[in-house]
Coordinates of C-alpha atoms and ligand atoms in Angstrom, one line a residue:
X15 CA 98.9 311.1 100.5
X16 CA 100.4 309.2 103.4
X17 CA 103.8 307.6 102.9
X18 CA 104.6 303.9 102.9
X19 CA 106.1 304.4 106.3
X20 CA 102.8 305.9 107.6
X21 CA 100.9 302.9 106.1
X22 CA 103.3 300.5 107.8
X23 CA 102.9 302.4 111.1
X24 CA 99.1 302.0 111.0
X25 CA 99.2 298.3 110.2
X26 CA 101.8 297.8 112.9
X27 CA 99.8 299.7 115.5
X28 CA 96.6 297.8 114.7
X29 CA 98.4 294.5 115.0
X30 CA 100.3 295.5 118.2
X31 CA 96.9 296.0 120.0
X32 CA 96.6 292.3 120.0
X33 CA 100.0 291.8 121.7
X34 CA 100.6 292.0 125.4
X35 CA 104.4 292.4 125.0
X36 CA 106.2 295.4 126.6
X37 CA 105.2 298.6 124.8
X38 CA 108.8 300.0 124.8
X39 CA 110.0 296.8 123.3
X40 CA 107.4 297.1 120.5
X41 CA 108.4 300.7 119.9
X42 CA 111.9 299.4 119.3
X43 CA 110.6 296.8 116.9
X44 CA 108.7 299.4 115.0
X45 CA 111.4 302.1 114.7
X46 CA 113.9 302.3 111.8
X47 CA 117.4 301.9 113.3
X48 CA 119.6 303.6 110.7
X49 CA 119.1 305.8 107.7
X50 CA 121.9 306.9 105.5
X51 CA 121.1 309.8 103.1
X52 CA 123.7 310.3 100.4
X53 CA 124.3 313.0 97.9
X54 CA 127.1 312.4 95.4
X55 CA 128.3 313.8 92.1
X56 CA 128.2 311.7 88.9
X57 CA 129.1 312.8 85.4
X58 CA 126.0 312.6 83.2
X59 CA 125.5 311.9 79.5
X60 CA 126.3 315.5 78.6
X61 CA 129.6 315.4 80.5
X62 CA 128.1 317.6 83.3
X63 CA 128.2 317.0 87.0
X64 CA 124.9 315.8 88.4
X65 CA 124.2 315.4 92.1
X66 CA 122.5 312.1 92.9
X67 CA 120.3 311.6 96.0
X68 CA 120.3 308.1 97.4
X69 CA 119.1 306.4 100.6
X70 CA 119.8 303.2 102.5
X71 CA 117.6 302.4 105.5
X72 CA 118.4 299.6 107.9
X73 CA 115.2 299.0 109.8
X74 CA 116.3 296.3 112.3
X75 CA 119.5 294.6 113.4
X76 CA 118.0 291.9 115.5
X77 CA 119.4 289.6 112.8
X78 CA 122.4 290.2 110.6
X79 CA 123.1 291.0 107.9
X80 CA 120.2 293.4 107.0
X81 CA 118.7 292.6 103.7
X82 CA 116.5 294.3 101.0
X83 CA 116.4 295.6 97.5
X84 CA 117.7 298.9 96.0
X85 CA 115.2 300.7 93.8
X86 CA 115.9 303.3 91.1
X87 CA 113.1 305.7 90.7
X88 CA 112.5 309.4 90.7
X89 CA 109.7 308.8 93.3
X90 CA 112.2 307.6 95.9
X91 CA 112.4 309.5 99.2
X92 CA 113.4 308.8 102.8
X93 CA 110.0 307.9 104.0
X94 CA 109.4 305.4 101.2
X95 CA 112.7 303.7 101.8
X96 CA 112.1 303.6 105.5
X97 CA 108.6 302.0 105.1
X98 CA 109.9 299.4 102.6
X99 CA 112.9 298.6 104.9
X100 CA 110.4 298.0 107.8
X101 CA 108.4 295.7 105.5
X102 CA 111.5 293.7 104.8
X103 CA 112.1 293.0 108.5
X104 CA 108.6 291.6 108.8
X105 CA 108.8 289.7 105.5
X106 CA 112.0 287.9 106.6
X107 CA 110.4 287.0 110.0
X108 CA 107.4 285.5 108.3
X109 CA 109.4 283.2 106.0
X110 CA 111.9 282.4 108.6
X111 CA 114.9 284.0 106.9
X112 CA 117.5 285.2 109.5
X113 CA 117.9 288.8 108.3
X114 CA 117.0 292.2 109.5
X115 CA 115.2 294.4 107.0
X116 CA 116.7 297.1 104.8
X117 CA 116.0 299.0 101.6
X118 CA 117.8 301.4 99.3
X119 CA 116.7 303.9 96.8
X120 CA 118.4 306.1 94.2
X121 CA 116.6 309.1 92.8
X122 CA 117.1 308.4 89.0
X123 CA 114.8 307.2 86.2
X124 CA 116.9 304.3 84.8
X125 CA 114.7 303.9 81.8
X126 CA 115.5 307.4 80.6
X127 CA 119.3 307.2 81.2
X128 CA 122.2 305.7 79.4
X129 CA 123.5 302.3 80.7
X130 CA 126.9 304.0 81.2
X131 CA 125.4 306.7 83.4
X132 CA 123.5 304.0 85.4
X133 CA 126.7 302.1 85.8
X134 CA 128.6 305.1 87.1
X135 CA 125.8 305.9 89.6
X136 CA 125.7 302.2 90.8
X137 CA 129.5 301.9 91.3
X138 CA 129.6 305.3 93.1
X139 CA 126.7 304.2 95.3
X140 CA 128.7 301.1 96.4
X141 CA 131.7 303.2 97.2
X142 CA 129.5 305.4 99.4
X143 CA 127.9 302.4 101.1
X144 CA 131.2 300.7 101.6
X145 CA 132.9 303.7 103.1
X146 CA 130.1 304.0 105.7
X147 CA 129.9 300.2 106.4
X148 CA 126.4 300.0 104.8
X149 CA 127.3 297.0 102.6
X150 CA 129.0 293.6 103.1
X151 CA 128.0 289.9 103.3
X152 CA 127.8 290.1 107.1
X153 CA 126.5 293.8 107.3
X154 CA 123.9 294.7 104.7
X155 CA 123.1 292.8 101.5
X156 CA 121.2 294.6 98.7
X157 CA 119.1 292.9 95.9
X158 CA 117.0 293.9 92.9
X159 CA 113.9 296.0 93.3
X160 CA 111.9 298.4 91.1
X161 CA 114.1 299.7 88.3
X162 CA 117.1 297.4 89.1
X163 CA 118.0 293.9 88.1
X164 CA 120.9 291.4 87.5
X165 CA 122.9 294.0 85.6
X166 CA 123.0 296.4 88.5
X167 CA 123.7 293.6 91.0
X168 CA 126.7 292.5 88.9
X169 CA 128.1 296.0 89.1
X170 CA 127.5 296.1 92.8
X171 CA 129.3 292.8 93.3
X172 CA 132.2 293.8 91.1
X173 CA 132.7 297.2 92.9
X174 CA 132.4 295.7 96.3
X175 CA 135.0 293.0 95.3
X176 CA 137.4 295.6 94.0
X177 CA 137.1 297.6 97.3
X178 CA 137.4 294.4 99.5
X179 CA 139.9 292.1 97.8
X180 CA 140.6 290.2 101.0
X181 CA 136.9 289.4 101.8
X182 CA 136.7 285.8 100.6
X183 CA 132.9 286.0 100.8
X184 CA 132.7 289.1 98.6
X185 CA 130.0 287.6 96.3
X186 CA 127.7 287.3 99.3
X187 CA 127.6 291.2 99.4
X188 CA 124.5 291.3 97.1
X189 CA 121.9 288.8 95.8
X190 CA 120.0 288.6 92.5
X191 CA 123.3 288.4 90.6
X192 CA 123.5 286.9 87.1
X193 CA 123.9 283.1 87.1
X194 CA 127.4 283.4 85.7
X195 CA 128.4 285.7 88.6
X196 CA 127.5 283.3 91.4
X197 CA 123.8 283.9 91.3
X198 CA 121.3 281.1 91.8
X199 CA 118.8 279.6 89.4
X200 CA 115.3 280.6 90.1
X201 CA 116.0 283.9 91.8
X202 CA 114.6 285.9 88.9
X203 CA 111.3 284.0 89.0
X204 CA 111.2 283.6 92.8
X205 CA 108.9 286.5 93.8
X206 CA 106.3 285.6 91.1
X207 CA 106.6 281.9 91.9
X208 CA 106.1 282.7 95.6
X209 CA 103.0 284.8 94.7
X210 CA 101.6 281.7 92.9
X211 CA 102.2 279.5 95.9
X212 CA 100.7 282.0 98.3
X213 CA 97.5 282.2 96.2
X214 CA 97.3 278.4 96.0
X215 CA 97.7 278.2 99.8
X216 CA 95.0 280.8 100.4
X217 CA 92.6 279.1 97.9
X218 CA 93.0 275.8 99.8
X219 CA 92.3 277.4 103.1
X220 CA 88.6 276.9 104.0
X221 CA 88.8 279.6 106.7
X222 CA 90.4 282.3 104.6
X223 CA 87.0 284.0 104.2
X224 CA 86.5 283.7 100.4
X225 CA 84.0 281.6 98.5
X226 CA 86.4 280.3 95.9
X227 CA 87.2 276.6 95.5
X228 CA 90.7 275.2 96.0
X229 CA 92.9 275.1 92.9
X230 CA 93.2 277.5 90.0
X231 CA 91.2 275.8 87.2
X232 CA 89.1 278.4 85.4
X233 CA 89.8 281.2 88.0
X234 CA 89.6 284.6 86.4
X235 CA 92.7 286.7 87.2
X236 CA 93.5 290.4 86.7
X237 CA 97.2 291.3 86.9
X238 CA 98.5 294.9 87.3
X239 CA 102.1 295.2 86.0
X240 CA 103.9 292.7 83.8
X241 CA 107.3 293.4 85.2
X242 CA 109.4 290.7 86.7
X243 CA 107.0 289.9 89.5
X244 CA 103.7 290.2 87.6
X245 CA 104.9 288.4 84.6
X246 CA 106.2 285.3 86.4
X247 CA 103.2 285.2 88.7
X248 CA 100.8 285.4 85.7
X249 CA 102.7 282.8 83.8
X250 CA 102.6 280.4 86.7
X251 CA 98.9 281.0 87.4
X252 CA 97.9 280.5 83.8
X253 CA 100.2 277.4 83.4
X254 CA 98.1 275.9 86.3
X255 CA 94.7 276.6 84.8
X256 CA 93.9 280.2 85.7
X257 CA 92.5 282.5 83.0
X258 CA 94.2 285.9 82.7
X259 CA 91.2 288.1 81.9
X260 CA 92.8 291.5 82.6
X261 CA 96.2 293.1 82.4
X262 CA 96.9 296.7 83.5
X263 CA 100.1 298.4 82.5
X264 CA 101.4 302.0 82.8
X265 CA 100.0 303.1 79.4
X266 CA 96.7 301.2 79.2
X267 CA 94.7 298.1 80.4
X268 CA 93.2 295.2 78.5
X269 CA 90.2 293.1 79.6
X270 CA 88.6 290.0 78.0
X271 CA 86.3 287.8 80.0
X272 CA 87.3 284.9 77.7
X273 CA 91.0 285.3 78.6
X274 CA 94.0 287.2 77.2
X275 CA 97.1 285.8 75.5
X276 CA 99.4 286.8 78.4
X277 CA 102.6 285.6 76.6
X278 CA 101.9 287.6 73.5
X279 CA 101.0 290.7 75.5
X280 CA 104.2 290.4 77.5
X281 CA 106.2 290.0 74.3
X282 CA 104.5 293.1 72.9
X283 CA 105.2 295.1 76.1
X284 CA 108.9 294.0 75.9
X285 CA 109.2 295.1 72.2
X286 CA 107.1 298.3 72.4
X287 CA 107.4 299.4 76.0
X288 CA 103.6 299.3 76.5
X289 CA 100.5 297.4 75.7
X290 CA 98.1 300.2 74.5
X291 CA 98.4 299.1 70.8
X292 CA 97.9 295.4 71.4
X293 CA 94.8 294.2 69.6
X294 CA 92.8 292.3 72.3
X295 CA 89.6 292.6 74.3
X296 CA 88.4 295.9 75.8
X297 CA 91.0 298.6 76.0
X298 CA 91.1 301.0 79.0
X299 CA 93.0 304.2 78.3
X300 CA 92.9 304.8 82.0
X301 CA 94.5 301.5 83.1
X302 CA 93.2 301.8 86.7
X303 CA 89.8 301.0 85.4
X304 CA 91.1 297.5 84.5
X305 CA 91.4 296.8 88.3
X306 CA 87.6 297.3 88.7
X307 CA 86.5 294.7 86.2
X308 CA 85.0 291.4 87.4
X309 CA 87.5 288.7 88.4
X310 CA 88.2 286.1 91.1
X311 CA 91.7 287.1 91.9
X312 CA 93.2 290.6 91.5
X313 CA 97.0 290.7 91.6
X314 CA 98.5 294.2 92.0
X315 CA 102.1 293.6 91.0
X316 CA 103.3 297.1 90.2
X317 CA 103.8 300.0 92.7
X318 CA 102.4 301.2 96.0
X319 CA 99.1 302.9 96.7
X320 CA 97.1 301.4 93.8
X321 CA 94.0 300.4 95.9
X322 CA 92.8 303.5 97.7
X323 CA 89.6 305.0 99.0
X324 CA 88.9 306.1 95.5
X325 CA 88.5 302.7 94.0
X326 CA 88.1 300.2 96.9
X327 CA 84.3 300.4 96.6
X328 CA 84.4 299.3 93.0
X329 CA 86.8 296.4 93.2
X330 CA 84.9 293.2 92.1
X331 CA 87.5 290.6 93.1
X332 CA 86.9 287.8 95.7
X333 CA 90.6 287.7 96.6
X334 CA 93.3 290.4 96.4
X335 CA 96.9 289.1 96.1
X336 CA 99.4 291.8 97.0
X337 CA 102.4 290.9 94.8
X338 CA 103.7 294.5 95.0
X339 CA 104.9 296.2 98.2
X340 CA 102.3 298.3 99.9
X341 CA 99.7 298.4 97.0
X342 CA 96.8 298.9 99.4
X343 CA 96.3 302.0 101.7
X344 CA 95.1 301.3 105.2
X345 CA 91.8 303.0 104.6
X346 CA 91.2 301.0 101.4
X347 CA 92.2 297.9 103.3
X348 CA 89.4 298.6 105.8
X349 CA 86.8 299.1 103.1
X350 CA 87.8 295.9 101.3
X351 CA 87.7 293.9 104.5
X352 CA 84.3 295.3 105.4
X353 CA 83.1 294.2 101.9
X354 CA 84.2 290.7 102.6
X355 CA 87.1 290.6 100.2
X356 CA 90.0 288.4 101.3
X357 CA 93.4 290.0 101.0
X358 CA 96.7 288.1 101.0
X359 CA 99.2 290.7 102.4
X360 CA 102.4 291.8 100.7
X361 CA 104.7 290.9 103.7
X362 CA 103.8 287.3 103.2
X363 CA 102.9 287.1 99.5
X364 CA 106.0 288.6 97.9
X365 CA 108.5 287.2 100.4
X366 CA 109.5 284.5 97.8
X367 CA 112.2 286.9 96.5
X368 CA 114.0 287.4 99.7
X369 CA 113.6 283.6 100.5
X370 CA 115.6 282.7 97.4
X371 CA 118.0 285.6 98.0
X372 CA 118.7 283.8 101.3
X373 CA 119.5 280.6 99.4
X374 CA 121.8 282.6 97.1
X375 CA 123.6 284.2 100.0
X376 CA 124.0 280.7 101.6
X377 CA 125.5 279.4 98.4
X378 CA 127.9 282.3 98.2
X379 CA 129.1 281.8 101.8
X380 CA 129.6 278.1 101.2
X381 CA 131.3 278.6 97.9
X382 CA 129.5 275.6 96.4
X383 CA 126.2 275.0 94.5
X384 CA 123.5 273.2 96.4
X385 CA 123.4 270.2 94.1
X386 CA 127.1 269.7 93.7
X387 CA 127.6 267.8 97.0
X388 CA 124.2 266.1 97.0
X389 CA 123.7 264.8 93.5
X390 CA 126.2 262.0 93.5
X391 CA 124.8 260.5 96.8
X392 CA 121.2 261.0 95.6
X393 CA 122.0 259.2 92.3
X394 CA 123.6 256.3 94.2
X395 CA 120.6 255.9 96.6
X396 CA 118.1 255.8 93.7
X397 CA 120.3 253.4 91.8
X398 CA 120.4 251.0 94.8
X399 CA 116.6 251.2 95.2
X400 CA 116.0 250.6 91.5
X401 CA 118.4 247.6 91.5
X402 CA 116.6 246.1 94.5
X403 CA 113.2 246.6 92.9
X404 CA 114.5 244.9 89.7
X405 CA 115.9 242.0 91.7
X406 CA 112.6 241.5 93.5
X407 CA 110.3 241.9 90.6
X408 CA 112.5 240.5 87.8
X409 CA 111.4 243.4 85.7
X410 CA 113.8 246.0 84.2
X411 CA 112.6 249.5 83.6
X412 CA 113.1 251.0 80.1
X413 CA 116.4 252.8 80.0
X414 CA 115.1 256.3 79.7
X415 CA 112.7 255.9 82.6
X416 CA 115.5 254.4 84.7
X417 CA 117.8 257.3 83.8
X418 CA 115.1 259.8 84.9
X419 CA 114.4 258.1 88.2
X420 CA 118.1 257.8 88.9
X421 CA 118.8 261.4 88.5
X422 CA 119.3 263.3 91.7
X423 CA 117.8 266.8 92.3
X424 CA 119.3 269.7 90.3
X425 CA 119.9 273.1 91.9
X426 CA 116.7 274.6 90.5
X427 CA 114.7 271.6 91.9
X428 CA 116.2 272.3 95.3
X429 CA 115.5 276.0 95.1
X430 CA 111.9 275.7 93.8
X431 CA 110.9 272.9 96.2
X432 CA 112.4 274.8 99.2
X433 CA 110.5 277.9 98.1
X434 CA 107.2 276.1 97.8
X435 CA 107.7 274.5 101.3
X436 CA 108.6 277.9 102.8
X437 CA 105.5 279.5 101.4
X438 CA 103.3 276.7 102.6
X439 CA 104.7 276.6 106.2
X440 CA 104.6 280.4 106.4
X441 CA 100.9 280.5 105.3
X442 CA 100.1 277.9 107.9
X443 CA 101.8 280.0 110.6
X444 CA 99.8 283.1 109.9
X445 CA 96.5 281.4 109.3
X446 CA 96.9 279.4 112.5
X447 CA 97.7 282.6 114.5
X448 CA 94.7 284.3 113.0
X449 CA 92.4 281.5 114.1
X450 CA 93.9 281.0 117.5
X451 CA 94.0 284.8 118.4
X452 CA 90.7 285.7 116.7
X453 CA 92.3 288.2 114.4
X454 CA 90.3 290.2 111.8
X455 CA 92.4 289.3 108.8
X456 CA 95.6 287.8 107.4
X457 CA 97.5 291.1 107.4
X458 CA 97.0 291.6 111.1
X459 CA 98.0 288.0 111.7
X460 CA 101.2 288.4 109.5
X461 CA 102.1 291.6 111.3
X462 CA 101.4 290.2 114.8
X463 CA 103.4 287.0 114.1
X464 CA 106.4 288.9 112.9
X465 CA 106.4 291.7 115.4
X466 CA 106.3 289.3 118.3
X467 CA 109.0 287.2 116.7
X468 CA 111.3 290.2 116.3
X469 CA 110.5 291.4 119.8
X470 CA 111.3 288.0 121.2
X471 CA 114.7 288.1 119.4
X472 CA 115.5 291.4 121.0
X473 CA 114.7 289.8 124.4
X474 CA 116.9 286.8 123.7
X475 CA 119.7 289.0 122.6
X476 CA 119.6 290.6 126.1
X477 CA 118.7 294.1 125.0
X478 CA 115.7 293.9 127.4
X479 CA 116.7 291.8 130.4
Ligands
LIG5 N1 113.4 293.8 96.6 C1 112.8 292.5 96.9 C2 111.7 292.7 98.0 O1 111.2 293.7 98.2 C3 113.9 291.5 97.3 C4 114.7 291.7 98.5 C5 115.8 290.7 98.6 O2 115.9 289.7 97.9 O3 116.7 291.0 99.5 O4 111.4 291.7 98.7

């Protein structure tokens, strides 16, 4: 099977055909600048020394710091990390976040290991990265990814801080931190929420190529993966009227055309580590079959290479929303496109996570929360407006309504509204480019938009006079 980096290369080359920029320059945009492969010893649960393999790829330095998650999985290898780092560069360009792309991977299965072992691995990883200048608020900023979360980010922040006590911006060395450790509200939900906005934007686009009406009311959705991204996307979609008809997990899939109780299934998964025993609808022991059931929107939110030449012919969705990274192989992509299925590509659709990571990093560098300096002034402005309206009309609002209208935006209001705006503007950019340049699909448009933007940055930096 081709690697994520091979997939990325093919998508890149297809999009690059539509560009008349210098070929050498485009080669630089495509290539992965740095790759650091580490092997380090860590004491395991049995008190023995275990050698851990880990990688950090920095794909592009046209903007600094470089940015991207760290995944913990036994599937991790250099090519996967390189491909995911490249995707990060293009993601950041699409959502106008001023970072180069990076990605890290550690070859362990965190679900089978003790928290103490995972902590030792994480702290040792930071020492390796720090000693080789592969981490820092102005160098390279990790974040959560598959198999990591707030807990690991807290260990990263703490270790970096211990190693760099004089770096006043030390908390900006990693994003996706717990709220109590200078994280930002909304980061945990951000990727899923971004997926929701991306789907809404595509449904409202009459030229996207699907036959669905705008809005989510009654739309049938199948979600693969109820992890952080899939769960929050599914929750948001169903809160806005969609019907979750299928859920595929690692151990089984469930399908019910009348709709599934997504919250109850998520709760069951949380308690039992799977959904096979949940009593609902039709159960597929081979969870992949769930993806082939009838629906309007299919949301692969798990791992890479889920839609391949083996199942692309049998997918019955009108729209595929790539919440995961690289869930569709290029050959499957071609089959789906030829079958008239609209695909919202990963590099746009799951960029909500890095967008809110950007907000968290900005907050860490400014050492103040977004609402703190705004809220007093916003309160005052609404108070004045309400006083004026009251003076003109002679009518006073009930106290609780007045209190609600007077209140300035909270930090979560600022984060979520800025995320929605970013996803809207980015969609507009790629769909306009697709129209103007006569491109075959949204993925080609997303790649072309970002590769030309990154190439242009290299030109402006003077690398190519
Ligand atoms: N791992 C996430 C991604 O693939 C988040 C990256 C970040 O926030 O830096 O987009």
